[in-house]
Amino acid sequence: MSVLTNRNILIGISGGIAAYKCAELVRRLKDHQTNVRVVMTSAAKSFITPLTMQAVSGNPVADDLLDPAAEAAMGHIELAKWADLIVVAPASADVLARINAGMANDLLTTLILATDAPIALVPAMNQQMYKAPATVHNLAQLQQKQFHIWGPAQGEQACGDIGPGRMLEPAEILEHIQQQITAQDEATQSPQLLANTTVTITAGPTREALDPVRYISNHSSGKMGVALAQACLDLGAQVNLIHGPIQLPLPVNANAIAIESAQQMHDEALIHAKQSDIFIACAAVADYRPVDIADQKIKKSTDEITLRMVKNPDIVAAVAGLTEHRPFTVGFAAETQDVEKYAKDKMKRKKLDMICANDVSIAGQGFNSDNNALNVFWQNEHCSLPCASKTSLAMSLMKVIKQQFDNQK
Ligand code: C5P
């Protein structure tokens, strides 16, 4: 028995050459005894036939909003309610635009408006169409509206172009579906685990100004901090998200506080940490800042210049050092060697309750990646959270944090 057994997955196919791979995807889902229903747009039928999809899914394929026979069998609202998860694969530029605009001009887009199930979009299109400002804008807005976006992959395209826009392979989509269903199960099993709890999270990089146009910063994407904020919200917490400049949609219900410098992050963190139960320092704070910020743009003159830098305040250590209203304080440690030793030293030195260590020397996880693995240490105990999407890792980590937070009370 797998996590997908007896789940109701609705596959929406829109018009794109990658549609032919959906037969394989549905076959793989059926291997897990998943109940699969397929909805196709009219353009999708030019790439793969409804008969093929009916044969592999074992169910009639729905493709018409106004078909009396199909409505009598399973009406569109019923179908929208039936789904545990809707996966639109391939999601063409056109269908993304229509979904983002909230249109309901065919069965698939109507179902998407009518469902309260999570919806995943698996984009597939020509690389130039993917990079077009309208598509970029639609995808960013869809992500902000809590749609899950899986892919696309890079590589050679059916049209001969090379670039981003290839649909993920069926095996990768299946893996995402498994992770998503697992995360949904976890959220329903512990929906209000963090009810009446306030969590403050720092995320992303800081920027340390040199002059009005230049700054020193780092490559942090803020993905882990944003995923933690979303997991806390899903578990019923109030969330303050103090973030540096990041290019990500922020969770809609978080109290997002945008800052630039480490000093600003420090000041906001101390205000909010004192009113919080849990503080999680996920930000990649710049260790030093220039001593002087020039009023005017620094002009190019000599071949060499020397910058004088001064240490920034350690935000998580300042929170952990609070003598009154101190929250349960969690830090992160990105290490490239002796992960356990350095992480434990850091936890002790900064007086943290817990530290989450990741080995950033391993390719495909950590900085800027969508995946991560963590070794979590507290007191004399430890647990390992294996490599997973930052979304599902954040949910697992919040459960570990909550358990230790309760133990310490
Ligand atoms: O010392 P290091 O930067 O490796 O420690 C990492 C942890 O400390 C992270 O949790 C990070 O958010 C936090 N930190 C901080 N303020 C700093 C430097 C790091 O809160 N100035």
Coordinates of C-alpha atoms and ligand atoms in Angstrom, one line a residue:
M1 CA 0.0 0.0 0.0
S2 CA 1.4 3.4 -1.0
V3 CA 0.5 6.9 0.0
L4 CA -1.3 7.1 -3.4
T5 CA -3.5 4.1 -2.9
N6 CA -7.2 5.0 -3.3
R7 CA -6.4 8.7 -3.7
N8 CA -8.4 10.7 -6.1
I9 CA -6.1 12.5 -8.5
L10 CA -7.5 14.6 -11.4
I11 CA -5.1 15.0 -14.3
G12 CA -5.8 18.1 -16.4
I13 CA -4.2 18.0 -19.8
S14 CA -3.8 21.1 -21.9
G15 CA -2.5 21.5 -25.4
G16 CA 1.2 20.8 -25.8
I17 CA 3.4 18.1 -27.3
A18 CA 4.4 16.9 -23.8
A19 CA 0.7 15.7 -23.5
Y20 CA 1.9 12.4 -24.9
K21 CA 3.8 11.7 -21.7
C22 CA 0.5 11.9 -19.6
A23 CA -0.3 8.3 -20.6
E24 CA 2.8 7.2 -18.9
L25 CA 2.1 9.4 -15.8
V26 CA -1.4 7.9 -15.5
R27 CA 0.0 4.4 -15.9
R28 CA 2.5 5.0 -13.0
L29 CA -0.3 6.4 -10.9
K30 CA -2.4 3.3 -11.6
D31 CA 0.5 1.1 -10.4
H32 CA -0.2 2.6 -7.0
Q33 CA -4.0 1.8 -7.3
T34 CA -4.7 5.5 -7.5
N35 CA -8.1 6.6 -8.8
V36 CA -7.4 8.8 -11.8
R37 CA -9.8 10.9 -13.8
V38 CA -8.6 12.9 -16.8
V39 CA -9.9 16.2 -18.1
M40 CA -8.6 17.5 -21.4
T41 CA -8.8 20.9 -23.1
S42 CA -9.8 20.8 -26.8
A43 CA -6.2 21.6 -27.8
A44 CA -4.9 18.6 -25.8
K45 CA -6.9 16.3 -28.0
S46 CA -4.7 17.3 -30.9
F47 CA -1.8 15.8 -29.1
I48 CA -3.2 12.7 -27.4
T49 CA -6.6 11.0 -27.8
P50 CA -9.2 10.8 -25.1
L51 CA -9.5 7.1 -25.9
T52 CA -5.8 6.6 -24.9
M53 CA -6.4 8.4 -21.7
Q54 CA -9.6 6.5 -21.0
A55 CA -7.8 3.2 -21.6
V56 CA -4.9 4.0 -19.2
S57 CA -7.0 5.7 -16.5
G58 CA -9.9 3.2 -16.6
N59 CA -12.4 6.1 -16.5
P60 CA -14.2 8.1 -19.2
V61 CA -12.4 11.3 -20.1
A62 CA -14.2 14.5 -19.5
D63 CA -13.6 17.3 -22.0
D64 CA -16.8 19.2 -22.4
L65 CA -18.4 21.6 -19.9
L66 CA -21.8 21.4 -21.6
D67 CA -22.0 17.7 -22.3
P68 CA -25.4 16.5 -20.8
A69 CA -24.3 12.8 -20.8
A70 CA -21.0 13.6 -18.9
E71 CA -22.8 15.9 -16.5
A72 CA -25.3 13.2 -15.7
A73 CA -22.5 10.7 -15.0
M74 CA -20.3 13.0 -12.8
G75 CA -21.1 16.7 -12.9
H76 CA -18.3 19.2 -13.0
I77 CA -18.9 20.4 -9.4
E78 CA -19.0 16.8 -8.3
L79 CA -15.7 16.2 -10.1
A80 CA -14.2 19.3 -8.5
K81 CA -15.1 18.0 -5.1
W82 CA -14.0 14.4 -5.9
A83 CA -10.3 15.4 -6.4
D84 CA -7.8 15.2 -3.5
L85 CA -5.3 16.9 -5.9
I86 CA -5.5 18.4 -9.3
V87 CA -2.4 18.2 -11.5
V88 CA -2.4 20.2 -14.8
A89 CA 0.3 18.6 -17.0
P90 CA 1.3 19.9 -19.4
A91 CA 0.2 23.4 -18.4
S92 CA 0.5 25.5 -21.5
A93 CA 1.2 29.2 -21.5
D94 CA -2.5 29.6 -22.6
V95 CA -3.9 27.6 -19.8
L96 CA -1.7 29.3 -17.2
A97 CA -3.0 32.7 -18.4
R98 CA -6.6 31.6 -18.3
I99 CA -6.2 30.1 -14.8
N100 CA -4.5 33.2 -13.5
A101 CA -7.2 35.4 -15.0
G102 CA -9.9 33.2 -13.2
M103 CA -11.6 32.3 -16.5
A104 CA -14.0 29.4 -16.7
N105 CA -14.4 29.0 -20.4
D106 CA -13.8 25.2 -20.6
L107 CA -14.2 22.3 -18.3
L108 CA -10.6 22.3 -16.9
T109 CA -10.6 26.0 -15.9
T110 CA -14.1 25.7 -14.5
L111 CA -13.0 22.8 -12.3
I112 CA -10.0 24.8 -11.1
L113 CA -12.3 27.6 -9.9
A114 CA -14.8 25.1 -8.4
T115 CA -12.4 23.0 -6.4
D116 CA -10.9 23.5 -2.9
A117 CA -8.3 20.8 -3.6
P118 CA -4.7 21.8 -3.9
I119 CA -3.7 22.4 -7.6
A120 CA -0.3 21.7 -9.1
L121 CA 0.7 23.2 -12.5
V122 CA 3.4 21.5 -14.5
P123 CA 4.4 24.1 -17.1
A124 CA 5.6 22.9 -20.6
M125 CA 6.1 25.3 -23.5
N126 CA 8.7 26.7 -25.9
Q127 CA 11.6 28.4 -23.9
Q128 CA 10.8 31.8 -25.4
M129 CA 7.1 31.5 -24.4
Y130 CA 8.2 30.5 -20.9
K131 CA 10.5 33.6 -20.7
A132 CA 7.9 36.0 -22.1
P133 CA 7.0 38.7 -19.6
A134 CA 3.3 37.7 -19.6
T135 CA 4.1 34.0 -18.7
V136 CA 6.6 35.1 -16.0
H137 CA 4.0 37.4 -14.5
N138 CA 1.3 34.7 -14.7
L139 CA 3.5 32.1 -13.0
A140 CA 4.5 34.5 -10.2
Q141 CA 0.9 35.5 -9.5
L142 CA -0.2 31.8 -9.6
Q143 CA 2.5 30.9 -7.1
Q144 CA 1.3 33.8 -4.8
K145 CA -2.2 32.4 -5.1
Q146 CA -0.9 29.1 -3.6
F147 CA -0.8 27.1 -6.8
H148 CA 2.1 24.6 -6.7
I149 CA 4.4 25.0 -9.7
W150 CA 6.5 21.9 -10.6
G151 CA 9.2 22.5 -13.1
P152 CA 9.8 23.2 -15.9
A153 CA 13.1 21.4 -16.7
Q154 CA 15.8 22.8 -18.9
G155 CA 17.0 21.1 -22.1
E156 CA 16.3 20.3 -25.7
Q157 CA 12.7 21.0 -26.8
A158 CA 10.4 19.3 -29.3
C159 CA 10.8 22.4 -31.5
G160 CA 14.6 22.1 -31.5
D161 CA 15.1 25.1 -29.1
I162 CA 17.2 24.6 -26.0
G163 CA 16.2 26.2 -22.7
P164 CA 13.7 26.1 -19.9
G165 CA 10.2 24.9 -20.7
R166 CA 10.4 21.1 -20.9
M167 CA 7.8 19.3 -18.8
L168 CA 9.1 17.3 -15.9
E169 CA 9.3 13.6 -16.7
P170 CA 6.4 11.4 -15.5
A171 CA 8.6 9.8 -12.7
E172 CA 9.4 13.3 -11.4
I173 CA 5.8 14.4 -11.5
L174 CA 4.9 11.2 -9.6
E175 CA 7.5 12.0 -7.0
H176 CA 6.0 15.5 -6.5
I177 CA 2.5 14.0 -6.3
Q178 CA 3.7 11.6 -3.5
Q179 CA 5.3 14.4 -1.6
Q180 CA 2.3 16.7 -2.0
I181 CA -0.2 14.0 -0.8
T182 CA 2.1 13.2 2.2
A183 CA 2.2 16.9 3.1
Q184 CA -1.6 17.1 2.8
D185 CA -1.9 14.1 5.1
E186 CA 0.4 15.7 7.6
A187 CA -1.5 19.0 7.5
T188 CA -4.8 17.3 8.1
Q189 CA -3.5 15.1 10.9
S190 CA -2.1 18.1 12.8
P191 CA -4.1 21.0 11.5
Q192 CA -3.8 23.2 14.5
L193 CA -0.5 22.1 16.0
L194 CA 0.6 25.7 16.2
A195 CA -2.7 27.3 17.1
N196 CA -2.2 30.2 19.6
T197 CA 1.5 30.2 18.8
T198 CA 3.4 33.2 17.3
V199 CA 6.5 32.4 15.3
T200 CA 9.0 35.0 14.0
I201 CA 11.2 33.9 11.2
T202 CA 14.2 35.7 9.5
A203 CA 14.7 34.9 5.9
G204 CA 16.8 35.7 2.8
P205 CA 20.0 37.9 2.6
T206 CA 20.8 41.3 4.0
R207 CA 22.2 44.1 2.0
E208 CA 25.0 46.3 3.4
A209 CA 25.2 49.6 1.6
L210 CA 28.5 51.0 0.4
D211 CA 27.1 54.1 -1.2
P212 CA 23.6 55.0 -2.6
V213 CA 23.9 52.5 -5.5
R214 CA 26.1 49.7 -4.2
Y215 CA 25.9 47.0 -1.5
I216 CA 27.5 43.8 -0.2
S217 CA 25.2 40.8 0.0
N218 CA 25.1 37.0 -0.5
H219 CA 23.3 34.5 -2.6
S220 CA 20.5 33.4 -0.2
S221 CA 17.2 32.9 -2.0
G222 CA 15.0 32.9 1.1
K223 CA 13.2 29.7 0.0
M224 CA 13.7 27.8 3.3
G225 CA 12.5 30.7 5.4
V226 CA 9.4 31.3 3.2
A227 CA 8.7 27.5 3.3
L228 CA 8.9 27.6 7.1
A229 CA 6.6 30.6 7.2
Q230 CA 4.0 28.7 5.0
A231 CA 4.3 25.5 7.1
C232 CA 3.7 27.6 10.3
L233 CA 0.7 29.2 8.8
D234 CA -0.7 25.8 7.6
L235 CA -0.3 24.6 11.2
G236 CA -2.3 27.5 12.5
A237 CA 0.4 29.9 13.8
Q238 CA 0.6 33.7 13.6
V239 CA 3.8 34.4 11.6
N240 CA 6.1 37.4 11.4
L241 CA 8.4 37.0 8.4
I242 CA 11.3 39.4 8.6
H243 CA 13.0 39.2 5.2
G244 CA 15.8 40.7 3.2
P245 CA 15.4 41.3 -0.6
I246 CA 14.0 38.1 -2.1
Q247 CA 12.4 37.3 -5.4
L248 CA 9.7 35.0 -4.1
P249 CA 6.0 35.3 -3.6
L250 CA 5.4 35.7 0.2
P251 CA 2.8 33.7 2.0
V252 CA -0.4 35.7 1.9
N253 CA -1.3 35.5 5.6
A254 CA 2.2 36.2 7.0
N255 CA 3.0 39.5 8.6
A256 CA 5.8 40.3 6.2
I257 CA 8.4 42.9 7.2
A258 CA 10.8 43.9 4.5
I259 CA 14.3 45.0 5.6
E260 CA 17.6 45.7 3.8
S261 CA 20.4 45.7 6.3
A262 CA 21.5 43.4 9.2
Q263 CA 21.0 46.2 11.7
Q264 CA 17.4 46.7 10.4
M265 CA 16.8 43.0 10.6
H266 CA 18.2 42.9 14.2
D267 CA 15.9 45.8 15.3
E268 CA 12.8 44.2 13.9
A269 CA 13.7 40.8 15.1
L270 CA 14.1 42.0 18.7
I271 CA 10.8 43.8 18.6
H272 CA 8.9 40.7 17.3
A273 CA 10.9 38.0 19.1
K274 CA 9.8 39.3 22.5
Q275 CA 6.2 38.9 21.5
S276 CA 6.8 35.4 20.0
D277 CA 6.8 31.8 21.3
I278 CA 9.3 30.6 18.7
F279 CA 12.1 32.4 16.8
I280 CA 13.7 30.8 13.8
A281 CA 16.8 32.5 12.3
C282 CA 16.9 31.3 8.7
A283 CA 18.4 34.5 7.2
A284 CA 21.9 34.6 5.7
V285 CA 22.9 37.7 7.5
A286 CA 26.0 39.5 6.2
D287 CA 28.7 39.1 8.9
Y288 CA 30.2 42.6 8.3
R289 CA 29.1 46.0 7.0
P290 CA 31.1 48.9 5.7
V291 CA 32.1 51.3 8.5
D292 CA 31.1 54.3 6.4
I293 CA 28.3 54.6 3.9
A294 CA 29.3 57.2 1.3
D295 CA 26.7 59.9 0.8
Q296 CA 27.5 60.0 -3.0
K297 CA 28.4 57.3 -5.4
I298 CA 32.0 56.3 -4.9
K299 CA 34.0 57.4 -8.0
K300 CA 36.4 55.2 -9.8
S301 CA 39.9 56.6 -9.2
T302 CA 42.8 54.6 -7.8
D303 CA 43.6 51.0 -8.9
E304 CA 42.9 49.7 -5.4
I305 CA 40.6 50.7 -2.7
T306 CA 40.4 49.4 0.9
L307 CA 37.1 48.9 2.6
R308 CA 36.9 49.1 6.4
M309 CA 34.2 46.7 7.7
V310 CA 32.7 46.3 11.1
K311 CA 31.0 43.2 12.5
N312 CA 27.2 43.1 12.3
P313 CA 25.2 42.2 15.4
D314 CA 24.4 38.5 15.7
I315 CA 20.7 38.5 15.6
V316 CA 19.9 35.0 16.7
A317 CA 22.4 35.3 19.6
A318 CA 20.8 38.6 20.7
V319 CA 17.4 36.9 20.7
A320 CA 18.7 33.8 22.6
G321 CA 20.3 36.2 25.1
L322 CA 17.1 37.9 26.1
T323 CA 16.5 37.7 29.8
E324 CA 12.8 38.5 29.5
H325 CA 10.2 37.2 27.0
R326 CA 12.8 34.9 25.4
P327 CA 11.3 32.7 22.7
F328 CA 12.3 29.2 21.9
T329 CA 15.3 30.0 19.7
V330 CA 16.3 28.0 16.6
G331 CA 19.3 28.8 14.4
F332 CA 20.6 27.4 11.1
A333 CA 24.1 26.4 10.3
A334 CA 25.3 26.0 6.7
E335 CA 28.6 24.0 6.8
T336 CA 30.9 22.4 4.3
Q337 CA 32.8 20.1 6.6
D338 CA 32.5 18.6 10.1
V339 CA 28.8 19.6 10.1
E340 CA 28.0 18.1 13.5
K341 CA 30.9 19.6 15.3
Y342 CA 30.6 23.1 13.9
A343 CA 26.8 23.1 14.3
K344 CA 26.9 22.0 18.0
D345 CA 29.7 24.6 18.7
K346 CA 27.5 27.3 17.2
M347 CA 24.4 26.2 19.2
K348 CA 26.5 26.4 22.4
R349 CA 28.2 29.7 21.6
K350 CA 25.0 31.4 20.6
K351 CA 23.0 29.8 23.4
L352 CA 20.4 28.4 21.0
D353 CA 17.7 25.8 22.0
M354 CA 18.1 24.0 18.7
I355 CA 20.2 24.2 15.5
C356 CA 19.4 22.9 12.0
A357 CA 22.6 22.0 10.1
N358 CA 22.9 21.5 6.4
D359 CA 25.9 20.4 4.4
V360 CA 26.1 22.9 1.6
S361 CA 28.9 21.1 -0.1
I362 CA 26.4 18.5 -1.3
A363 CA 25.1 19.3 -4.8
G364 CA 21.4 19.8 -5.3
Q365 CA 20.5 20.9 -1.8
G366 CA 20.9 24.0 0.3
F367 CA 21.5 27.4 -1.1
N368 CA 19.1 28.4 -3.9
S369 CA 18.0 24.8 -4.4
D370 CA 14.3 23.7 -4.0
N371 CA 15.5 20.8 -1.9
N372 CA 17.4 20.4 1.4
A373 CA 18.3 17.9 4.1
L374 CA 18.8 18.8 7.7
N375 CA 20.5 17.4 10.8
V376 CA 18.7 18.9 13.8
F377 CA 20.5 19.1 17.2
W378 CA 19.1 20.1 20.6
Q379 CA 20.4 19.4 24.1
N380 CA 22.0 16.0 23.8
E381 CA 19.7 14.7 21.1
H382 CA 19.5 14.9 17.4
C383 CA 17.4 13.8 14.4
S384 CA 18.0 13.7 10.6
L385 CA 15.5 15.0 8.1
P386 CA 16.4 13.4 4.8
C387 CA 16.6 15.3 1.5
A388 CA 13.1 16.5 0.4
S389 CA 11.5 19.6 -1.1
K390 CA 11.9 22.6 1.2
T391 CA 8.0 22.7 1.5
S392 CA 7.8 19.2 3.0
L393 CA 11.1 19.6 4.9
A394 CA 9.7 22.8 6.6
M395 CA 6.6 20.9 7.7
S396 CA 8.7 18.1 9.2
L397 CA 11.0 20.6 10.9
M398 CA 8.1 22.5 12.5
K399 CA 6.9 19.3 14.1
V400 CA 10.3 18.7 15.6
I401 CA 10.5 22.3 16.8
K402 CA 7.0 22.2 18.3
Q403 CA 7.8 19.0 20.2
Q404 CA 10.9 20.4 21.8
F405 CA 9.2 23.7 22.5
D406 CA 6.5 21.8 24.4
N407 CA 9.1 19.7 26.3
Q408 CA 10.8 22.9 27.4
K409 CA 7.7 24.6 28.8
Ligands
C5P1 O1 27.4 32.3 12.5 P1 26.6 31.8 11.3 O2 26.3 32.9 10.3 O3 27.1 30.6 10.6 O4 25.3 31.4 12.0 C1 24.2 31.0 11.3 C2 22.9 31.3 12.1 O5 23.0 32.5 12.8 C3 21.7 31.4 11.3 O6 20.6 31.0 12.0 C4 21.6 32.9 11.0 O7 20.3 33.3 10.6 C5 22.1 33.5 12.3 N1 22.8 34.8 12.2 C6 22.2 35.9 12.8 N2 22.8 37.1 12.7 C7 24.1 37.2 12.2 C8 24.7 36.1 11.7 C9 24.0 34.8 11.7 O8 21.0 35.8 13.2 N3 24.7 38.4 12.2

